[in-house]
Amino acid sequence: MKPATKKVPGFSERLKESRIAAGLTQQQLADMLGITMRNYQRYERRESEPSLFNLVSLSVILGTTPNHLLGLDAEAPSD
């Protein structure tokens, strides 16, 4: 039995929006990360999430922050 894993809500949507805003194709971004386009597409389809290294690389390439991609900068502070 596979262990259950939680996906980061909204990550794939923020990633896709950031990629489009940067004017990059999936293939171009995959090439910059050194992964296949199929593996990159899994990020945008919520089938997989990037490693920490690739998350930081994505944020640098896309001119954003890991917190933005993870949806942490939009959260209200909890008490």
PDB file of N, CA and C in Angstrom:
ATOM      1  N   MET A   1       0.834  -1.177   0.000  1.00  0.00           N
ATOM      2  CA  MET A   1       0.000   0.000   0.000  1.00  0.00           C
ATOM      3  C   MET A   1       0.884   1.248   0.000  1.00  0.00           C
ATOM      4  N   LYS A   2       0.563   2.167  -0.895  1.00  0.00           N
ATOM      5  CA  LYS A   2       1.335   3.396  -1.019  1.00  0.00           C
ATOM      6  C   LYS A   2       0.971   4.367   0.093  1.00  0.00           C
ATOM      7  N   PRO A   3       1.968   5.025   0.694  1.00  0.00           N
ATOM      8  CA  PRO A   3       1.633   6.008   1.722  1.00  0.00           C
ATOM      9  C   PRO A   3       0.944   7.225   1.103  1.00  0.00           C
ATOM     10  N   ALA A   4      -0.006   7.764   1.813  1.00  0.00           N
ATOM     11  CA  ALA A   4      -0.717   8.951   1.331  1.00  0.00           C
ATOM     12  C   ALA A   4       0.198  10.164   1.429  1.00  0.00           C
ATOM     13  N   THR A   5       0.183  10.968   0.388  1.00  0.00           N
ATOM     14  CA  THR A   5       0.968  12.200   0.405  1.00  0.00           C
ATOM     15  C   THR A   5       0.041  13.354   0.098  1.00  0.00           C
ATOM     16  N   LYS A   6       0.268  14.461   0.740  1.00  0.00           N
ATOM     17  CA  LYS A   6      -0.536  15.648   0.500  1.00  0.00           C
ATOM     18  C   LYS A   6       0.180  16.526  -0.519  1.00  0.00           C
ATOM     19  N   LYS A   7      -0.562  17.010  -1.470  1.00  0.00           N
ATOM     20  CA  LYS A   7      -0.024  17.942  -2.454  1.00  0.00           C
ATOM     21  C   LYS A   7      -0.260  19.366  -1.949  1.00  0.00           C
ATOM     22  N   VAL A   8       0.620  20.250  -2.333  1.00  0.00           N
ATOM     23  CA  VAL A   8       0.480  21.654  -1.939  1.00  0.00           C
ATOM     24  C   VAL A   8      -0.670  22.246  -2.740  1.00  0.00           C
ATOM     25  N   PRO A   9      -1.730  22.705  -2.065  1.00  0.00           N
ATOM     26  CA  PRO A   9      -2.893  23.254  -2.780  1.00  0.00           C
ATOM     27  C   PRO A   9      -2.504  24.463  -3.632  1.00  0.00           C
ATOM     28  N   GLY A  10      -2.912  24.444  -4.891  1.00  0.00           N
ATOM     29  CA  GLY A  10      -2.690  25.577  -5.775  1.00  0.00           C
ATOM     30  C   GLY A  10      -1.295  25.702  -6.360  1.00  0.00           C
ATOM     31  N   PHE A  11      -0.368  24.813  -5.971  1.00  0.00           N
ATOM     32  CA  PHE A  11       1.003  24.925  -6.471  1.00  0.00           C
ATOM     33  C   PHE A  11       1.042  24.862  -7.994  1.00  0.00           C
ATOM     34  N   SER A  12       0.373  23.881  -8.571  1.00  0.00           N
ATOM     35  CA  SER A  12       0.457  23.696 -10.028  1.00  0.00           C
ATOM     36  C   SER A  12      -0.108  24.907 -10.766  1.00  0.00           C
ATOM     37  N   GLU A  13      -1.177  25.499 -10.235  1.00  0.00           N
ATOM     38  CA  GLU A  13      -1.762  26.666 -10.879  1.00  0.00           C
ATOM     39  C   GLU A  13      -0.819  27.872 -10.803  1.00  0.00           C
ATOM     40  N   ARG A  14      -0.215  28.093  -9.630  1.00  0.00           N
ATOM     41  CA  ARG A  14       0.723  29.217  -9.487  1.00  0.00           C
ATOM     42  C   ARG A  14       1.960  29.006 -10.356  1.00  0.00           C
ATOM     43  N   LEU A  15       2.409  27.766 -10.462  1.00  0.00           N
ATOM     44  CA  LEU A  15       3.565  27.460 -11.304  1.00  0.00           C
ATOM     45  C   LEU A  15       3.257  27.776 -12.761  1.00  0.00           C
ATOM     46  N   LYS A  16       2.113  27.314 -13.236  1.00  0.00           N
ATOM     47  CA  LYS A  16       1.736  27.552 -14.630  1.00  0.00           C
ATOM     48  C   LYS A  16       1.577  29.044 -14.905  1.00  0.00           C
ATOM     49  N   GLU A  17       0.891  29.763 -14.001  1.00  0.00           N
ATOM     50  CA  GLU A  17       0.717  31.206 -14.181  1.00  0.00           C
ATOM     51  C   GLU A  17       2.060  31.927 -14.222  1.00  0.00           C
ATOM     52  N   SER A  18       2.973  31.535 -13.362  1.00  0.00           N
ATOM     53  CA  SER A  18       4.302  32.167 -13.326  1.00  0.00           C
ATOM     54  C   SER A  18       5.093  31.857 -14.584  1.00  0.00           C
ATOM     55  N   ARG A  19       4.971  30.631 -15.083  1.00  0.00           N
ATOM     56  CA  ARG A  19       5.674  30.248 -16.316  1.00  0.00           C
ATOM     57  C   ARG A  19       5.163  31.060 -17.494  1.00  0.00           C
ATOM     58  N   ILE A  20       3.852  31.174 -17.602  1.00  0.00           N
ATOM     59  CA  ILE A  20       3.254  31.934 -18.706  1.00  0.00           C
ATOM     60  C   ILE A  20       3.631  33.413 -18.603  1.00  0.00           C
ATOM     61  N   ALA A  21       3.585  33.956 -17.387  1.00  0.00           N
ATOM     62  CA  ALA A  21       3.952  35.362 -17.182  1.00  0.00           C
ATOM     63  C   ALA A  21       5.408  35.618 -17.565  1.00  0.00           C
ATOM     64  N   ALA A  22       6.256  34.601 -17.389  1.00  0.00           N
ATOM     65  CA  ALA A  22       7.672  34.737 -17.753  1.00  0.00           C
ATOM     66  C   ALA A  22       7.893  34.515 -19.249  1.00  0.00           C
ATOM     67  N   GLY A  23       6.841  34.123 -19.971  1.00  0.00           N
ATOM     68  CA  GLY A  23       6.947  33.921 -21.412  1.00  0.00           C
ATOM     69  C   GLY A  23       7.705  32.664 -21.804  1.00  0.00           C
ATOM     70  N   LEU A  24       7.641  31.645 -20.958  1.00  0.00           N
ATOM     71  CA  LEU A  24       8.363  30.400 -21.221  1.00  0.00           C
ATOM     72  C   LEU A  24       7.416  29.259 -21.545  1.00  0.00           C
ATOM     73  N   THR A  25       7.880  28.359 -22.396  1.00  0.00           N
ATOM     74  CA  THR A  25       7.125  27.139 -22.658  1.00  0.00           C
ATOM     75  C   THR A  25       7.513  26.088 -21.622  1.00  0.00           C
ATOM     76  N   GLN A  26       6.711  25.036 -21.549  1.00  0.00           N
ATOM     77  CA  GLN A  26       7.059  23.937 -20.654  1.00  0.00           C
ATOM     78  C   GLN A  26       8.409  23.343 -21.036  1.00  0.00           C
ATOM     79  N   GLN A  27       8.658  23.208 -22.329  1.00  0.00           N
ATOM     80  CA  GLN A  27       9.922  22.630 -22.789  1.00  0.00           C
ATOM     81  C   GLN A  27      11.104  23.503 -22.393  1.00  0.00           C
ATOM     82  N   GLN A  28      10.980  24.813 -22.560  1.00  0.00           N
ATOM     83  CA  GLN A  28      12.074  25.721 -22.196  1.00  0.00           C
ATOM     84  C   GLN A  28      12.386  25.633 -20.705  1.00  0.00           C
ATOM     85  N   LEU A  29      11.346  25.606 -19.889  1.00  0.00           N
ATOM     86  CA  LEU A  29      11.555  25.541 -18.447  1.00  0.00           C
ATOM     87  C   LEU A  29      12.148  24.196 -18.050  1.00  0.00           C
ATOM     88  N   ALA A  30      11.674  23.121 -18.653  1.00  0.00           N
ATOM     89  CA  ALA A  30      12.231  21.794 -18.373  1.00  0.00           C
ATOM     90  C   ALA A  30      13.711  21.758 -18.734  1.00  0.00           C
ATOM     91  N   ASP A  31      14.061  22.321 -19.888  1.00  0.00           N
ATOM     92  CA  ASP A  31      15.467  22.360 -20.310  1.00  0.00           C
ATOM     93  C   ASP A  31      16.321  23.138 -19.304  1.00  0.00           C
ATOM     94  N   MET A  32      15.808  24.251 -18.813  1.00  0.00           N
ATOM     95  CA  MET A  32      16.549  25.057 -17.839  1.00  0.00           C
ATOM     96  C   MET A  32      16.759  24.303 -16.527  1.00  0.00           C
ATOM     97  N   LEU A  33      15.793  23.440 -16.177  1.00  0.00           N
ATOM     98  CA  LEU A  33      15.902  22.648 -14.949  1.00  0.00           C
ATOM     99  C   LEU A  33      16.721  21.375 -15.150  1.00  0.00           C
ATOM    100  N   GLY A  34      16.931  21.004 -16.405  1.00  0.00           N
ATOM    101  CA  GLY A  34      17.662  19.763 -16.687  1.00  0.00           C
ATOM    102  C   GLY A  34      16.814  18.522 -16.475  1.00  0.00           C
ATOM    103  N   ILE A  35      15.494  18.653 -16.716  1.00  0.00           N
ATOM    104  CA  ILE A  35      14.589  17.513 -16.600  1.00  0.00           C
ATOM    105  C   ILE A  35      13.835  17.360 -17.912  1.00  0.00           C
ATOM    106  N   THR A  36      13.129  16.254 -18.067  1.00  0.00           N
ATOM    107  CA  THR A  36      12.346  16.065 -19.289  1.00  0.00           C
ATOM    108  C   THR A  36      11.079  16.907 -19.223  1.00  0.00           C
ATOM    109  N   MET A  37      10.520  17.204 -20.391  1.00  0.00           N
ATOM    110  CA  MET A  37       9.281  17.962 -20.414  1.00  0.00           C
ATOM    111  C   MET A  37       8.179  17.155 -19.730  1.00  0.00           C
ATOM    112  N   ARG A  38       8.189  15.859 -19.900  1.00  0.00           N
ATOM    113  CA  ARG A  38       7.179  14.994 -19.251  1.00  0.00           C
ATOM    114  C   ARG A  38       7.230  15.149 -17.737  1.00  0.00           C
ATOM    115  N   ASN A  39       8.438  15.170 -17.173  1.00  0.00           N
ATOM    116  CA  ASN A  39       8.551  15.361 -15.727  1.00  0.00           C
ATOM    117  C   ASN A  39       8.057  16.740 -15.318  1.00  0.00           C
ATOM    118  N   TYR A  40       8.379  17.760 -16.105  1.00  0.00           N
ATOM    119  CA  TYR A  40       7.885  19.101 -15.787  1.00  0.00           C
ATOM    120  C   TYR A  40       6.357  19.140 -15.854  1.00  0.00           C
ATOM    121  N   GLN A  41       5.796  18.529 -16.882  1.00  0.00           N
ATOM    122  CA  GLN A  41       4.341  18.529 -17.034  1.00  0.00           C
ATOM    123  C   GLN A  41       3.653  17.913 -15.811  1.00  0.00           C
ATOM    124  N   ARG A  42       4.295  16.971 -15.180  1.00  0.00           N
ATOM    125  CA  ARG A  42       3.730  16.364 -13.966  1.00  0.00           C
ATOM    126  C   ARG A  42       3.566  17.395 -12.853  1.00  0.00           C
ATOM    127  N   TYR A  43       4.443  18.390 -12.808  1.00  0.00           N
ATOM    128  CA  TYR A  43       4.302  19.461 -11.816  1.00  0.00           C
ATOM    129  C   TYR A  43       3.015  20.252 -12.062  1.00  0.00           C
ATOM    130  N   GLU A  44       2.771  20.593 -13.324  1.00  0.00           N
ATOM    131  CA  GLU A  44       1.598  21.399 -13.659  1.00  0.00           C
ATOM    132  C   GLU A  44       0.306  20.588 -13.611  1.00  0.00           C
ATOM    133  N   ARG A  45       0.394  19.282 -13.631  1.00  0.00           N
ATOM    134  CA  ARG A  45      -0.784  18.410 -13.567  1.00  0.00           C
ATOM    135  C   ARG A  45      -1.073  17.882 -12.162  1.00  0.00           C
ATOM    136  N   ARG A  46      -0.292  18.318 -11.191  1.00  0.00           N
ATOM    137  CA  ARG A  46      -0.436  17.859  -9.800  1.00  0.00           C
ATOM    138  C   ARG A  46      -0.137  16.376  -9.642  1.00  0.00           C
ATOM    139  N   GLU A  47       0.658  15.817 -10.532  1.00  0.00           N
ATOM    140  CA  GLU A  47       1.033  14.407 -10.429  1.00  0.00           C
ATOM    141  C   GLU A  47       2.315  14.241  -9.634  1.00  0.00           C
ATOM    142  N   SER A  48       3.074  15.324  -9.506  1.00  0.00           N
ATOM    143  CA  SER A  48       4.366  15.282  -8.828  1.00  0.00           C
ATOM    144  C   SER A  48       4.696  16.685  -8.336  1.00  0.00           C
ATOM    145  N   GLU A  49       5.605  16.760  -7.380  1.00  0.00           N
ATOM    146  CA  GLU A  49       6.081  18.052  -6.906  1.00  0.00           C
ATOM    147  C   GLU A  49       7.602  18.070  -7.007  1.00  0.00           C
ATOM    148  N   PRO A  50       8.166  19.240  -7.268  1.00  0.00           N
ATOM    149  CA  PRO A  50       9.619  19.316  -7.459  1.00  0.00           C
ATOM    150  C   PRO A  50      10.391  19.099  -6.160  1.00  0.00           C
ATOM    151  N   SER A  51      11.623  18.681  -6.318  1.00  0.00           N
ATOM    152  CA  SER A  51      12.526  18.598  -5.169  1.00  0.00           C
ATOM    153  C   SER A  51      12.770  20.014  -4.661  1.00  0.00           C
ATOM    154  N   LEU A  52      13.341  20.126  -3.488  1.00  0.00           N
ATOM    155  CA  LEU A  52      13.656  21.440  -2.928  1.00  0.00           C
ATOM    156  C   LEU A  52      14.586  22.209  -3.872  1.00  0.00           C
ATOM    157  N   PHE A  53      15.581  21.520  -4.407  1.00  0.00           N
ATOM    158  CA  PHE A  53      16.511  22.167  -5.336  1.00  0.00           C
ATOM    159  C   PHE A  53      15.767  22.714  -6.552  1.00  0.00           C
ATOM    160  N   ASN A  54      14.869  21.900  -7.141  1.00  0.00           N
ATOM    161  CA  ASN A  54      14.133  22.362  -8.320  1.00  0.00           C
ATOM    162  C   ASN A  54      13.125  23.449  -7.966  1.00  0.00           C
ATOM    163  N   LEU A  55      12.560  23.414  -6.773  1.00  0.00           N
ATOM    164  CA  LEU A  55      11.647  24.468  -6.347  1.00  0.00           C
ATOM    165  C   LEU A  55      12.374  25.813  -6.290  1.00  0.00           C
ATOM    166  N   VAL A  56      13.557  25.817  -5.693  1.00  0.00           N
ATOM    167  CA  VAL A  56      14.345  27.049  -5.626  1.00  0.00           C
ATOM    168  C   VAL A  56      14.765  27.478  -7.036  1.00  0.00           C
ATOM    169  N   SER A  57      15.179  26.531  -7.858  1.00  0.00           N
ATOM    170  CA  SER A  57      15.561  26.848  -9.241  1.00  0.00           C
ATOM    171  C   SER A  57      14.384  27.441 -10.004  1.00  0.00           C
ATOM    172  N   LEU A  58      13.207  26.866  -9.849  1.00  0.00           N
ATOM    173  CA  LEU A  58      12.008  27.395 -10.508  1.00  0.00           C
ATOM    174  C   LEU A  58      11.752  28.839 -10.088  1.00  0.00           C
ATOM    175  N   SER A  59      11.866  29.103  -8.799  1.00  0.00           N
ATOM    176  CA  SER A  59      11.585  30.457  -8.333  1.00  0.00           C
ATOM    177  C   SER A  59      12.591  31.466  -8.897  1.00  0.00           C
ATOM    178  N   VAL A  60      13.848  31.066  -8.992  1.00  0.00           N
ATOM    179  CA  VAL A  60      14.868  31.960  -9.558  1.00  0.00           C
ATOM    180  C   VAL A  60      14.593  32.206 -11.041  1.00  0.00           C
ATOM    181  N   ILE A  61      14.344  31.134 -11.781  1.00  0.00           N
ATOM    182  CA  ILE A  61      14.089  31.248 -13.224  1.00  0.00           C
ATOM    183  C   ILE A  61      12.849  32.092 -13.494  1.00  0.00           C
ATOM    184  N   LEU A  62      11.813  31.903 -12.684  1.00  0.00           N
ATOM    185  CA  LEU A  62      10.536  32.582 -12.916  1.00  0.00           C
ATOM    186  C   LEU A  62      10.460  33.959 -12.251  1.00  0.00           C
ATOM    187  N   GLY A  63      11.524  34.338 -11.529  1.00  0.00           N
ATOM    188  CA  GLY A  63      11.547  35.657 -10.910  1.00  0.00           C
ATOM    189  C   GLY A  63      10.536  35.803  -9.779  1.00  0.00           C
ATOM    190  N   THR A  64      10.340  34.733  -9.044  1.00  0.00           N
ATOM    191  CA  THR A  64       9.411  34.756  -7.918  1.00  0.00           C
ATOM    192  C   THR A  64      10.095  34.134  -6.704  1.00  0.00           C
ATOM    193  N   THR A  65       9.348  33.761  -5.713  1.00  0.00           N
ATOM    194  CA  THR A  65       9.920  33.139  -4.522  1.00  0.00           C
ATOM    195  C   THR A  65       9.317  31.758  -4.316  1.00  0.00           C
ATOM    196  N   PRO A  66      10.027  30.883  -3.605  1.00  0.00           N
ATOM    197  CA  PRO A  66       9.422  29.591  -3.261  1.00  0.00           C
ATOM    198  C   PRO A  66       8.125  29.785  -2.470  1.00  0.00           C
ATOM    199  N   ASN A  67       8.110  30.781  -1.588  1.00  0.00           N
ATOM    200  CA  ASN A  67       6.890  31.031  -0.807  1.00  0.00           C
ATOM    201  C   ASN A  67       5.697  31.332  -1.705  1.00  0.00           C
ATOM    202  N   HIS A  68       5.920  32.117  -2.757  1.00  0.00           N
ATOM    203  CA  HIS A  68       4.817  32.408  -3.680  1.00  0.00           C
ATOM    204  C   HIS A  68       4.340  31.123  -4.353  1.00  0.00           C
ATOM    205  N   LEU A  69       5.261  30.337  -4.886  1.00  0.00           N
ATOM    206  CA  LEU A  69       4.868  29.110  -5.572  1.00  0.00           C
ATOM    207  C   LEU A  69       4.140  28.148  -4.636  1.00  0.00           C
ATOM    208  N   LEU A  70       4.540  28.144  -3.372  1.00  0.00           N
ATOM    209  CA  LEU A  70       3.912  27.260  -2.383  1.00  0.00           C
ATOM    210  C   LEU A  70       2.632  27.859  -1.785  1.00  0.00           C
ATOM    211  N   GLY A  71       2.357  29.119  -2.111  1.00  0.00           N
ATOM    212  CA  GLY A  71       1.153  29.758  -1.600  1.00  0.00           C
ATOM    213  C   GLY A  71       1.280  30.244  -0.179  1.00  0.00           C
ATOM    214  N   LEU A  72       2.504  30.396   0.305  1.00  0.00           N
ATOM    215  CA  LEU A  72       2.706  30.794   1.688  1.00  0.00           C
ATOM    216  C   LEU A  72       2.641  32.302   1.894  1.00  0.00           C
ATOM    217  N   ASP A  73       2.887  33.080   0.840  1.00  0.00           N
ATOM    218  CA  ASP A  73       2.873  34.535   0.997  1.00  0.00           C
ATOM    219  C   ASP A  73       1.470  35.108   0.968  1.00  0.00           C
ATOM    220  N   ALA A  74       0.474  34.303   0.609  1.00  0.00           N
ATOM    221  CA  ALA A  74      -0.902  34.780   0.536  1.00  0.00           C
ATOM    222  C   ALA A  74      -1.722  34.363   1.739  1.00  0.00           C
ATOM    223  N   GLU A  75      -1.122  33.591   2.623  1.00  0.00           N
ATOM    224  CA  GLU A  75      -1.864  33.095   3.774  1.00  0.00           C
ATOM    225  C   GLU A  75      -1.947  34.151   4.856  1.00  0.00           C
ATOM    226  N   ALA A  76      -3.085  34.171   5.514  1.00  0.00           N
ATOM    227  CA  ALA A  76      -3.248  35.070   6.663  1.00  0.00           C
ATOM    228  C   ALA A  76      -2.495  34.483   7.847  1.00  0.00           C
ATOM    229  N   PRO A  77      -1.900  35.330   8.680  1.00  0.00           N
ATOM    230  CA  PRO A  77      -1.187  34.802   9.843  1.00  0.00           C
ATOM    231  C   PRO A  77      -2.144  34.080  10.768  1.00  0.00           C
ATOM    232  N   SER A  78      -1.686  32.962  11.311  1.00  0.00           N
ATOM    233  CA  SER A  78      -2.530  32.208  12.242  1.00  0.00           C
ATOM    234  C   SER A  78      -2.193  32.589  13.668  1.00  0.00           C
ATOM    235  N   ASP A  79      -3.214  32.553  14.525  1.00  0.00           N
ATOM    236  CA  ASP A  79      -3.021  32.901  15.937  1.00  0.00           C
ATOM    237  C   ASP A  79      -2.816  31.661  16.781  1.00  0.00           C
TER     238      ASP A  79
END
